[in-house]
Amino acid sequence: MTRATARRRRTASALMALALAGGMSTAALTVAAPAHADSWRDKEYWLAESGITKAWDVSKGAGVKVAVIDSGVDGQHPDLAGVLAGGADISGAGSANGQESIGAKPEHGTLVATMLAGRGHQPADATAKPSAGSASGPAAGAAVGPDGIVGVAPEAQLLSVSTWLGSANPGGKSDQDQIPEAVRWAVDNGARVINISLGSTSPEWPQSWDAAFLYAEQKDVVIVAAAGNRVGGNVQVGAPATIPGVLTVAGLDRTGTASIDSSSQGISIGVAAPAEDLVGGMPAGGYADWAGTSGATPIVAGVAALIRSKWPDMSASQVINRIVTTAKDAGVPGKDPLYGFGVLNAEAALKADVPETKVNPLGSISEWIRVHRRGNLASTAPAAAPAPSSAVPTLPEATVPVAEKPSQLDSAVPAVVVLGFACLFVGIVVAAALQLRAAMRTPPKDGPDGPDGAEPGSVNSLDSSTPT
């Protein structure tokens, strides 16, 4: 793809995920002089408007690993020099180090990665010594160049976990298989933050995902996920952004209002961040304008990396709590399905005095499993995909209890009772009839007061009567 073509190309979110990789040496952020700042750097309005440049007074993400579960990250991009600390391919169709761009939207992973932890680069004609660092890792004192994309956490490192999503995978693995495996790999390889720019049209997720997200929660890893885009069919938030404990990111337009196209809505949204008029790096060194909550998500994940760098011992629940409680309220007062707790304020998230909490304000997957799965975890994915690809809101179908056929014992008891009463009734009728027949055949006897001893004027039989 040529650079000119890349500049014109706009992308939306796809089924992908991202994680930041840390452990890099602390490096001073080089502020570009106006004469050296190129047009792509100038377009990163969210750095100032979301309070990120002021948050850099406190932290730039050093020492934090963030895993990028996505379409693969091109580590050869000039803005990602020295950023990647490792990677893996989960799809079976990419390169072993996770840096090959694959899937239906192969550029997606590099776009996300540059927004999250890009370091820019020196101008081609610059006489200054280039920034230190290599593809294998950064050197001490590495600087951010004045041109290209600078990410929210430019001193963090990334782990590229490539997945094949959005079309048939030649490697044979489905997204249901790849996502939990990717999450586990990221956790096992030191990711402190996982960014998942993945969206589906269903709020439900395969039961086979439970264990992986529970594993991340137990290992104290922050997971940040995209709410999805209406223009892509996500009318409501879809999985995995609906999983309890995940920090779900909604999208804003250029005015700071909930985006009509580049966002969705749902009760699981935690915070909102810019999702329109975004820019990022493309594979092979190009750049592109793009939009979607796939781009809003690495902005928030980058802030999570800044926090974890500043306070390495802070729990994942407290990191999420710090982000959502310092967000600027928007929409209706309080938490709502468009903005969540509000609009991201990175400066406040790094500088405000936030009371400590041990509870994740967005819930817990372990508690959800206890209540809704009755503590059971599936080890394999179901055969059929649970998420229909429809733009219509997909809520779980209502179920109606089905009546069970009664057992033979249940049926036999009432039958015996009915039969017994029937026999008793017949017996009474027969006895009465016999008694009546016997009475009618008995001959009358003479008595002192009249026939058969009957009192005068009384009825002694059915065929006798007194005269009137």
Coordinates of C-alpha atoms in Angstrom, one line a residue:
M1 CA 0.0 0.0 0.0
T2 CA 1.4 3.4 -1.0
R3 CA 1.6 6.3 1.5
A4 CA -0.8 8.3 -0.6
T5 CA -3.3 5.5 -0.5
A6 CA -2.9 5.0 3.2
R7 CA -3.5 8.7 3.9
R8 CA -6.9 8.4 2.2
R9 CA -7.9 5.2 3.8
R10 CA -10.3 5.2 6.8
T11 CA -10.8 2.2 9.0
A12 CA -13.4 1.1 11.5
S13 CA -13.1 -1.3 14.3
A14 CA -12.5 -5.1 13.7
L15 CA -12.3 -8.2 15.9
M16 CA -8.9 -7.4 17.4
A17 CA -7.2 -6.8 20.7
L18 CA -4.1 -5.0 22.0
A19 CA -1.7 -5.1 25.0
L20 CA 1.1 -2.7 26.1
A21 CA 4.6 -4.1 26.8
G22 CA 6.7 -2.5 29.5
G23 CA 10.1 -2.9 31.0
M24 CA 11.7 -0.2 28.9
S25 CA 14.3 2.2 30.2
T26 CA 13.1 5.6 31.2
A27 CA 13.6 8.1 28.4
A28 CA 13.0 11.9 28.2
L29 CA 10.1 12.9 26.0
T30 CA 11.4 15.2 23.3
V31 CA 8.9 18.0 22.6
A32 CA 8.9 18.8 18.9
A33 CA 9.6 22.4 17.9
P34 CA 6.9 23.8 15.6
A35 CA 9.2 23.9 12.7
H36 CA 9.8 20.1 12.9
A37 CA 6.3 18.9 13.8
D38 CA 4.8 17.3 10.8
S39 CA 1.1 17.3 9.8
W40 CA 0.4 13.9 11.3
R41 CA 1.7 14.9 14.7
D42 CA -0.4 18.1 14.5
K43 CA -3.6 16.0 14.1
E44 CA -3.2 14.3 17.5
Y45 CA -5.6 16.7 19.2
W46 CA -6.5 14.2 22.0
L47 CA -3.0 14.5 23.5
A48 CA -3.9 18.0 24.8
E49 CA -7.6 17.8 25.0
S50 CA -7.7 14.6 27.0
G51 CA -5.1 15.9 29.4
I52 CA -2.4 13.5 28.2
T53 CA 0.4 16.0 27.7
K54 CA -0.1 17.2 31.3
A55 CA -0.2 13.6 32.6
W56 CA 3.3 13.2 31.1
D57 CA 4.5 15.5 33.9
V58 CA 3.9 12.4 36.2
S59 CA 4.4 9.4 34.0
K60 CA 5.1 8.3 30.4
G61 CA 4.6 4.6 30.9
A62 CA 8.1 3.3 31.6
G63 CA 8.4 -0.2 33.0
V64 CA 5.0 -1.3 31.8
K65 CA 4.2 -4.1 29.3
V66 CA 1.0 -3.8 27.4
A67 CA -0.1 -6.7 25.2
V68 CA -1.6 -5.9 21.7
I69 CA -4.0 -8.7 20.8
D70 CA -4.7 -7.6 17.3
S71 CA -3.9 -8.2 13.6
G72 CA -0.2 -8.1 14.2
V73 CA 2.0 -5.0 14.8
D74 CA 4.6 -4.0 12.3
G75 CA 7.7 -3.4 14.4
Q76 CA 9.6 -2.0 11.5
H77 CA 7.4 1.1 11.4
P78 CA 9.7 4.1 12.2
D79 CA 7.4 5.3 15.0
L80 CA 7.7 1.9 16.7
A81 CA 11.5 1.5 16.8
G82 CA 12.4 -0.1 20.1
V83 CA 8.8 -0.4 21.2
L84 CA 8.1 -4.1 20.8
A85 CA 9.4 -6.3 23.6
G86 CA 8.1 -9.6 22.2
G87 CA 5.1 -11.3 20.7
A88 CA 3.5 -14.4 19.4
D89 CA 1.0 -15.6 16.7
I90 CA -2.1 -17.2 18.0
S91 CA -3.9 -17.7 14.7
G92 CA -1.6 -20.2 13.2
A93 CA -1.4 -18.1 10.1
G94 CA 1.0 -15.3 11.0
S95 CA 4.7 -15.0 11.9
A96 CA 6.0 -16.5 15.2
N97 CA 6.8 -13.1 16.7
G98 CA 3.3 -11.6 16.0
Q99 CA 4.6 -8.8 13.8
E100 CA 3.1 -10.0 10.5
S101 CA 0.0 -8.0 9.5
I102 CA -2.8 -10.5 9.0
G103 CA -6.6 -10.9 8.9
A104 CA -9.4 -9.0 7.3
K105 CA -7.9 -5.6 8.4
P106 CA -4.2 -6.2 8.5
E107 CA -3.4 -2.6 9.2
H108 CA -5.5 -2.5 12.4
G109 CA -2.9 -3.6 14.8
T110 CA -0.2 -1.1 13.7
L111 CA -2.7 1.7 13.8
V112 CA -3.7 0.8 17.4
A113 CA 0.0 0.3 18.5
T114 CA 1.2 3.6 17.3
M115 CA -1.6 5.5 19.1
L116 CA -0.8 3.6 22.3
A117 CA 3.0 3.7 22.4
G118 CA 4.4 5.3 19.3
R119 CA 7.6 7.3 19.7
G120 CA 7.6 9.3 16.5
H121 CA 10.9 9.6 14.5
Q122 CA 13.5 12.0 13.4
P123 CA 12.9 13.9 10.1
A124 CA 14.5 12.2 7.1
D125 CA 16.8 15.2 6.6
A126 CA 17.6 15.6 10.2
T127 CA 21.3 16.0 11.1
A128 CA 20.7 15.1 14.7
K129 CA 21.7 11.7 16.0
P130 CA 18.7 9.4 15.7
S131 CA 16.9 8.1 18.7
A132 CA 18.6 5.2 20.5
G133 CA 16.9 1.8 20.5
S134 CA 16.4 -1.1 18.2
A135 CA 13.7 -3.6 17.3
S136 CA 14.8 -5.9 20.2
G137 CA 14.5 -3.2 22.9
P138 CA 15.1 0.4 23.7
A139 CA 18.4 1.8 25.0
A140 CA 18.6 4.2 28.0
G141 CA 17.9 7.8 27.0
A142 CA 15.9 7.0 23.9
A143 CA 14.0 10.1 22.8
V144 CA 10.7 10.6 21.0
G145 CA 11.2 12.1 17.5
P146 CA 9.4 15.2 16.4
D147 CA 7.7 13.6 13.4
G148 CA 5.2 10.9 13.1
I149 CA 2.8 9.5 15.8
V150 CA 3.6 9.7 19.5
G151 CA 1.5 7.4 21.6
V152 CA -0.2 8.0 25.0
A153 CA 2.4 5.9 26.7
P154 CA 5.6 6.5 24.7
E155 CA 7.9 4.9 27.2
A156 CA 5.9 1.7 27.5
Q157 CA 6.6 -1.4 25.5
L158 CA 4.3 -3.6 23.5
L159 CA 3.7 -7.3 23.1
S160 CA 2.2 -8.1 19.7
V161 CA -0.2 -11.0 19.9
S162 CA -1.4 -11.6 16.4
T163 CA -4.9 -13.0 15.6
W164 CA -6.8 -13.6 12.4
L165 CA -10.2 -12.0 12.8
G166 CA -12.9 -10.7 10.5
S167 CA -12.6 -13.4 7.8
A168 CA -12.0 -17.2 7.4
N169 CA -8.7 -18.0 9.1
P170 CA -6.3 -20.1 6.9
G171 CA -4.7 -21.2 10.2
G172 CA -7.9 -22.9 11.2
K173 CA -8.6 -21.4 14.6
S174 CA -11.8 -19.5 15.2
D175 CA -12.0 -16.2 17.1
Q176 CA -13.6 -18.2 20.0
D177 CA -10.4 -20.2 20.2
Q178 CA -7.9 -17.3 19.6
I179 CA -9.2 -14.7 22.0
P180 CA -8.9 -16.7 25.3
E181 CA -5.5 -18.2 24.2
A182 CA -4.3 -14.7 23.3
V183 CA -5.4 -13.3 26.8
R184 CA -3.6 -16.2 28.6
W185 CA -0.4 -15.7 26.5
A186 CA -0.4 -12.0 27.3
V187 CA -0.8 -12.6 31.0
D188 CA 1.8 -15.3 31.1
N189 CA 4.3 -13.0 29.3
G190 CA 4.1 -10.1 31.7
A191 CA 1.4 -7.8 30.3
R192 CA 0.1 -5.4 32.9
V193 CA -2.5 -4.0 30.6
I194 CA -4.4 -5.6 27.7
N195 CA -6.1 -3.5 25.1
I196 CA -8.8 -5.3 23.1
S197 CA -10.1 -3.3 20.2
L198 CA -12.7 -6.0 19.5
G199 CA -16.4 -5.7 18.9
S200 CA -19.3 -8.1 18.2
T201 CA -23.0 -7.7 17.7
S202 CA -23.9 -9.8 20.8
P203 CA -23.5 -9.0 24.5
E204 CA -23.0 -12.7 25.1
W205 CA -19.6 -14.5 24.9
P206 CA -18.6 -18.1 24.7
Q207 CA -18.4 -19.9 28.1
S208 CA -15.0 -21.0 27.0
W209 CA -13.8 -17.4 27.5
D210 CA -14.7 -17.3 31.2
A211 CA -11.5 -19.0 32.4
A212 CA -9.1 -16.8 30.4
F213 CA -10.7 -13.5 31.7
L214 CA -10.9 -15.0 35.2
Y215 CA -7.2 -15.8 34.9
A216 CA -6.4 -12.2 33.9
E217 CA -8.4 -10.9 36.9
Q218 CA -6.7 -13.2 39.3
K219 CA -3.3 -12.1 38.0
D220 CA -4.3 -8.5 38.5
V221 CA -4.2 -7.4 34.8
V222 CA -6.2 -4.4 33.5
I223 CA -8.2 -5.3 30.4
V224 CA -9.5 -2.4 28.2
A225 CA -11.9 -3.2 25.4
A226 CA -13.8 -1.3 22.7
A227 CA -17.5 -0.7 22.9
G228 CA -17.9 -1.2 19.2
N229 CA -19.3 1.1 16.4
R230 CA -22.8 1.6 15.2
V231 CA -21.6 2.1 11.7
G232 CA -20.2 -1.4 11.9
G233 CA -23.4 -2.9 13.2
N234 CA -22.8 -2.6 16.9
V235 CA -26.0 -0.9 18.1
Q236 CA -25.3 -2.0 21.6
V237 CA -22.0 -2.9 23.3
G238 CA -20.9 -6.4 22.3
A239 CA -18.6 -9.0 23.9
P240 CA -15.9 -9.0 25.1
A241 CA -16.6 -5.4 26.3
T242 CA -19.6 -6.8 28.2
I243 CA -17.5 -9.1 30.4
P244 CA -17.6 -7.9 34.1
G245 CA -14.4 -6.2 35.2
V246 CA -13.3 -5.1 31.7
L247 CA -12.9 -1.3 31.2
T248 CA -15.1 -0.6 28.2
V249 CA -14.4 2.5 26.1
A250 CA -17.1 4.4 24.3
G251 CA -16.3 6.9 21.5
L252 CA -16.6 10.7 21.2
D253 CA -16.8 12.9 18.1
R254 CA -14.6 15.9 17.5
T255 CA -16.8 18.1 19.8
G256 CA -16.6 15.7 22.7
T257 CA -20.1 14.4 22.2
A258 CA -21.0 10.7 22.0
S259 CA -20.2 9.6 18.4
I260 CA -23.2 8.6 16.4
D261 CA -21.2 6.3 14.1
S262 CA -18.0 5.5 16.0
S263 CA -19.5 4.3 19.2
S264 CA -22.4 2.2 20.6
Q265 CA -24.1 2.2 24.0
G266 CA -24.6 -0.1 26.9
I267 CA -24.6 -0.4 30.7
S268 CA -21.0 -1.9 30.7
I269 CA -19.4 1.3 29.4
G270 CA -16.8 2.7 31.8
V271 CA -15.4 5.8 30.1
A272 CA -15.5 7.7 26.8
A273 CA -12.6 8.9 24.7
P274 CA -12.0 10.4 21.2
A275 CA -13.0 8.1 18.4
E276 CA -13.2 10.4 15.3
D277 CA -10.6 12.2 13.2
L278 CA -7.9 9.8 14.5
V279 CA -4.5 9.2 12.9
G280 CA -2.1 6.2 13.2
G281 CA 0.7 4.4 11.6
M282 CA 0.2 1.8 8.8
P283 CA 2.3 -1.3 8.0
A284 CA 5.3 -0.5 5.8
G285 CA 5.8 2.9 7.3
G286 CA 2.7 4.9 6.2
Y287 CA 0.0 6.8 8.0
A288 CA -3.8 7.0 7.8
D289 CA -6.8 8.8 9.1
W290 CA -9.3 6.5 10.8
A291 CA -12.2 6.4 13.3
G292 CA -13.8 4.0 15.8
T293 CA -13.7 2.8 19.3
S294 CA -10.8 0.7 18.2
G295 CA -8.8 3.9 18.3
A296 CA -10.4 5.3 21.5
T297 CA -9.4 2.1 23.4
P298 CA -5.6 2.5 23.1
I299 CA -5.9 6.0 24.4
V300 CA -7.5 4.7 27.6
A301 CA -5.2 1.7 27.7
G302 CA -2.3 4.1 27.4
V303 CA -3.5 6.0 30.4
A304 CA -3.8 2.8 32.4
A305 CA -0.1 2.1 31.5
L306 CA 0.8 5.6 32.8
I307 CA -0.9 4.9 36.1
R308 CA 0.7 1.4 36.4
S309 CA 4.1 3.0 35.7
K310 CA 3.6 5.7 38.4
W311 CA 2.2 3.2 41.0
P312 CA 3.6 -0.3 40.2
D313 CA 1.9 -1.8 43.2
M314 CA -1.5 -0.4 42.5
S315 CA -4.1 -3.1 41.9
A316 CA -6.0 -3.4 38.6
S317 CA -9.2 -2.5 40.3
Q318 CA -7.7 0.7 41.7
V319 CA -6.3 1.6 38.3
I320 CA -9.7 1.3 36.7
N321 CA -11.3 3.1 39.6
R322 CA -8.9 6.0 39.2
I323 CA -9.7 6.4 35.5
V324 CA -13.5 6.2 35.9
T325 CA -13.8 8.3 39.1
T326 CA -11.7 11.2 37.6
A327 CA -13.6 11.2 34.3
K328 CA -15.6 14.3 33.6
D329 CA -19.3 13.6 33.9
A330 CA -21.3 13.9 30.6
G331 CA -24.8 13.2 29.4
V332 CA -27.3 12.6 32.1
P333 CA -25.9 13.0 35.7
G334 CA -24.0 10.0 36.9
K335 CA -23.2 6.8 35.0
D336 CA -25.1 6.4 31.8
P337 CA -25.1 4.0 28.8
L338 CA -23.4 6.5 26.4
Y339 CA -20.5 7.9 28.4
G340 CA -20.2 5.5 31.3
F341 CA -18.8 7.4 34.2
G342 CA -17.8 10.3 31.9
V343 CA -15.1 11.6 29.5
L344 CA -11.5 10.6 30.0
N345 CA -9.4 13.1 32.0
A346 CA -5.8 11.7 31.9
E347 CA -4.3 14.6 33.9
A348 CA -6.8 14.0 36.8
A349 CA -6.3 10.3 36.6
L350 CA -2.5 10.8 37.3
K351 CA -2.7 13.8 39.6
A352 CA -6.0 13.7 41.6
D353 CA -6.4 12.4 45.1
V354 CA -8.5 9.3 44.6
P355 CA -9.7 7.2 47.6
E356 CA -8.4 3.7 47.5
T357 CA -10.8 0.9 46.7
K358 CA -10.5 -2.9 46.6
V359 CA -13.6 -3.3 44.4
N360 CA -13.6 -2.9 40.6
P361 CA -16.4 -0.5 39.9
L362 CA -17.1 -2.4 36.7
G363 CA -17.7 -5.7 38.4
S364 CA -15.9 -9.0 38.7
I365 CA -15.9 -12.0 36.3
S366 CA -15.3 -14.4 39.2
E367 CA -18.5 -13.2 40.9
W368 CA -20.4 -13.4 37.6
I369 CA -19.2 -17.0 37.1
R370 CA -20.3 -17.9 40.6
V371 CA -23.8 -16.5 40.0
H372 CA -24.5 -17.2 36.4
R373 CA -22.4 -20.2 35.6
R374 CA -22.9 -21.7 39.1
G375 CA -19.2 -21.8 39.4
N376 CA -18.7 -24.0 36.3
L377 CA -16.0 -23.2 33.7
A378 CA -16.1 -24.7 30.2
S379 CA -12.7 -26.0 28.9
T380 CA -13.7 -26.0 25.2
A381 CA -15.5 -23.6 23.0
P382 CA -19.1 -24.5 21.9
A383 CA -19.4 -25.7 18.4
A384 CA -21.7 -22.9 17.2
A385 CA -20.9 -19.2 17.4
P386 CA -23.1 -17.5 20.0
A387 CA -22.9 -14.0 18.4
P388 CA -25.1 -13.4 15.3
S389 CA -23.7 -10.9 12.8
S390 CA -26.7 -8.5 12.8
A391 CA -27.1 -4.8 13.2
V392 CA -30.2 -5.4 15.2
P393 CA -29.8 -5.5 19.0
T394 CA -29.2 -9.1 20.0
L395 CA -30.5 -9.8 23.5
P396 CA -30.7 -13.3 25.0
E397 CA -33.8 -15.1 23.9
A398 CA -36.5 -15.5 26.5
T399 CA -37.0 -19.1 27.6
V400 CA -40.3 -20.8 28.6
P401 CA -40.2 -23.7 31.1
V402 CA -41.2 -27.0 29.4
A403 CA -43.7 -29.2 31.2
E404 CA -42.2 -32.6 32.0
K405 CA -44.2 -35.9 31.4
P406 CA -45.4 -37.3 34.8
S407 CA -43.8 -40.5 36.0
Q408 CA -45.7 -43.8 36.2
L409 CA -45.8 -43.5 39.9
D410 CA -47.3 -40.0 39.7
S411 CA -50.0 -41.3 37.3
A412 CA -50.8 -44.6 39.2
V413 CA -51.7 -43.0 42.6
P414 CA -54.6 -40.7 41.3
A415 CA -55.9 -43.6 39.2
V416 CA -56.2 -46.0 42.2
V417 CA -58.0 -43.3 44.2
V418 CA -60.6 -42.6 41.4
L419 CA -61.2 -46.4 40.8
G420 CA -61.7 -46.9 44.5
F421 CA -64.3 -44.2 44.8
A422 CA -66.1 -45.5 41.7
C423 CA -66.3 -49.0 43.1
L424 CA -67.6 -47.7 46.4
F425 CA -70.3 -45.7 44.6
V426 CA -71.4 -48.6 42.6
G427 CA -71.5 -50.8 45.7
I428 CA -73.8 -48.3 47.5
V429 CA -76.1 -48.1 44.5
V430 CA -76.3 -51.9 44.2
A431 CA -77.0 -52.3 47.9
A432 CA -79.7 -49.7 47.9
A433 CA -81.4 -51.3 44.9
L434 CA -81.3 -54.7 46.6
Q435 CA -82.7 -53.3 49.8
L436 CA -85.6 -51.6 48.0
R437 CA -86.4 -54.8 46.0
A438 CA -86.5 -56.8 49.1
A439 CA -88.9 -54.4 50.8
M440 CA -91.3 -54.4 47.9
R441 CA -91.6 -58.2 47.9
T442 CA -92.4 -58.5 51.7
P443 CA -96.2 -59.4 52.3
P444 CA -98.2 -57.2 54.7
K445 CA -99.1 -58.4 58.2
D446 CA -102.3 -57.7 60.4
G447 CA -101.9 -55.7 63.5
P448 CA -104.3 -54.3 66.2
D449 CA -104.4 -50.9 64.7
G450 CA -104.7 -51.8 61.0
P451 CA -102.8 -53.7 58.4
D452 CA -99.2 -54.5 59.2
G453 CA -99.5 -52.6 62.5
A454 CA -99.4 -49.3 60.7
E455 CA -100.6 -46.2 62.5
P456 CA -103.9 -44.8 61.0
G457 CA -103.2 -42.4 58.1
S458 CA -99.6 -43.4 57.6
V459 CA -97.9 -44.6 54.4
N460 CA -96.5 -48.1 54.7
S461 CA -95.5 -48.8 51.1
L462 CA -95.1 -47.1 47.8
D463 CA -98.3 -48.6 46.3
S464 CA -100.6 -47.8 49.3
S465 CA -102.2 -44.5 50.2
T466 CA -104.9 -43.1 52.5
P467 CA -108.1 -41.8 51.0
T468 CA -108.6 -38.1 51.0

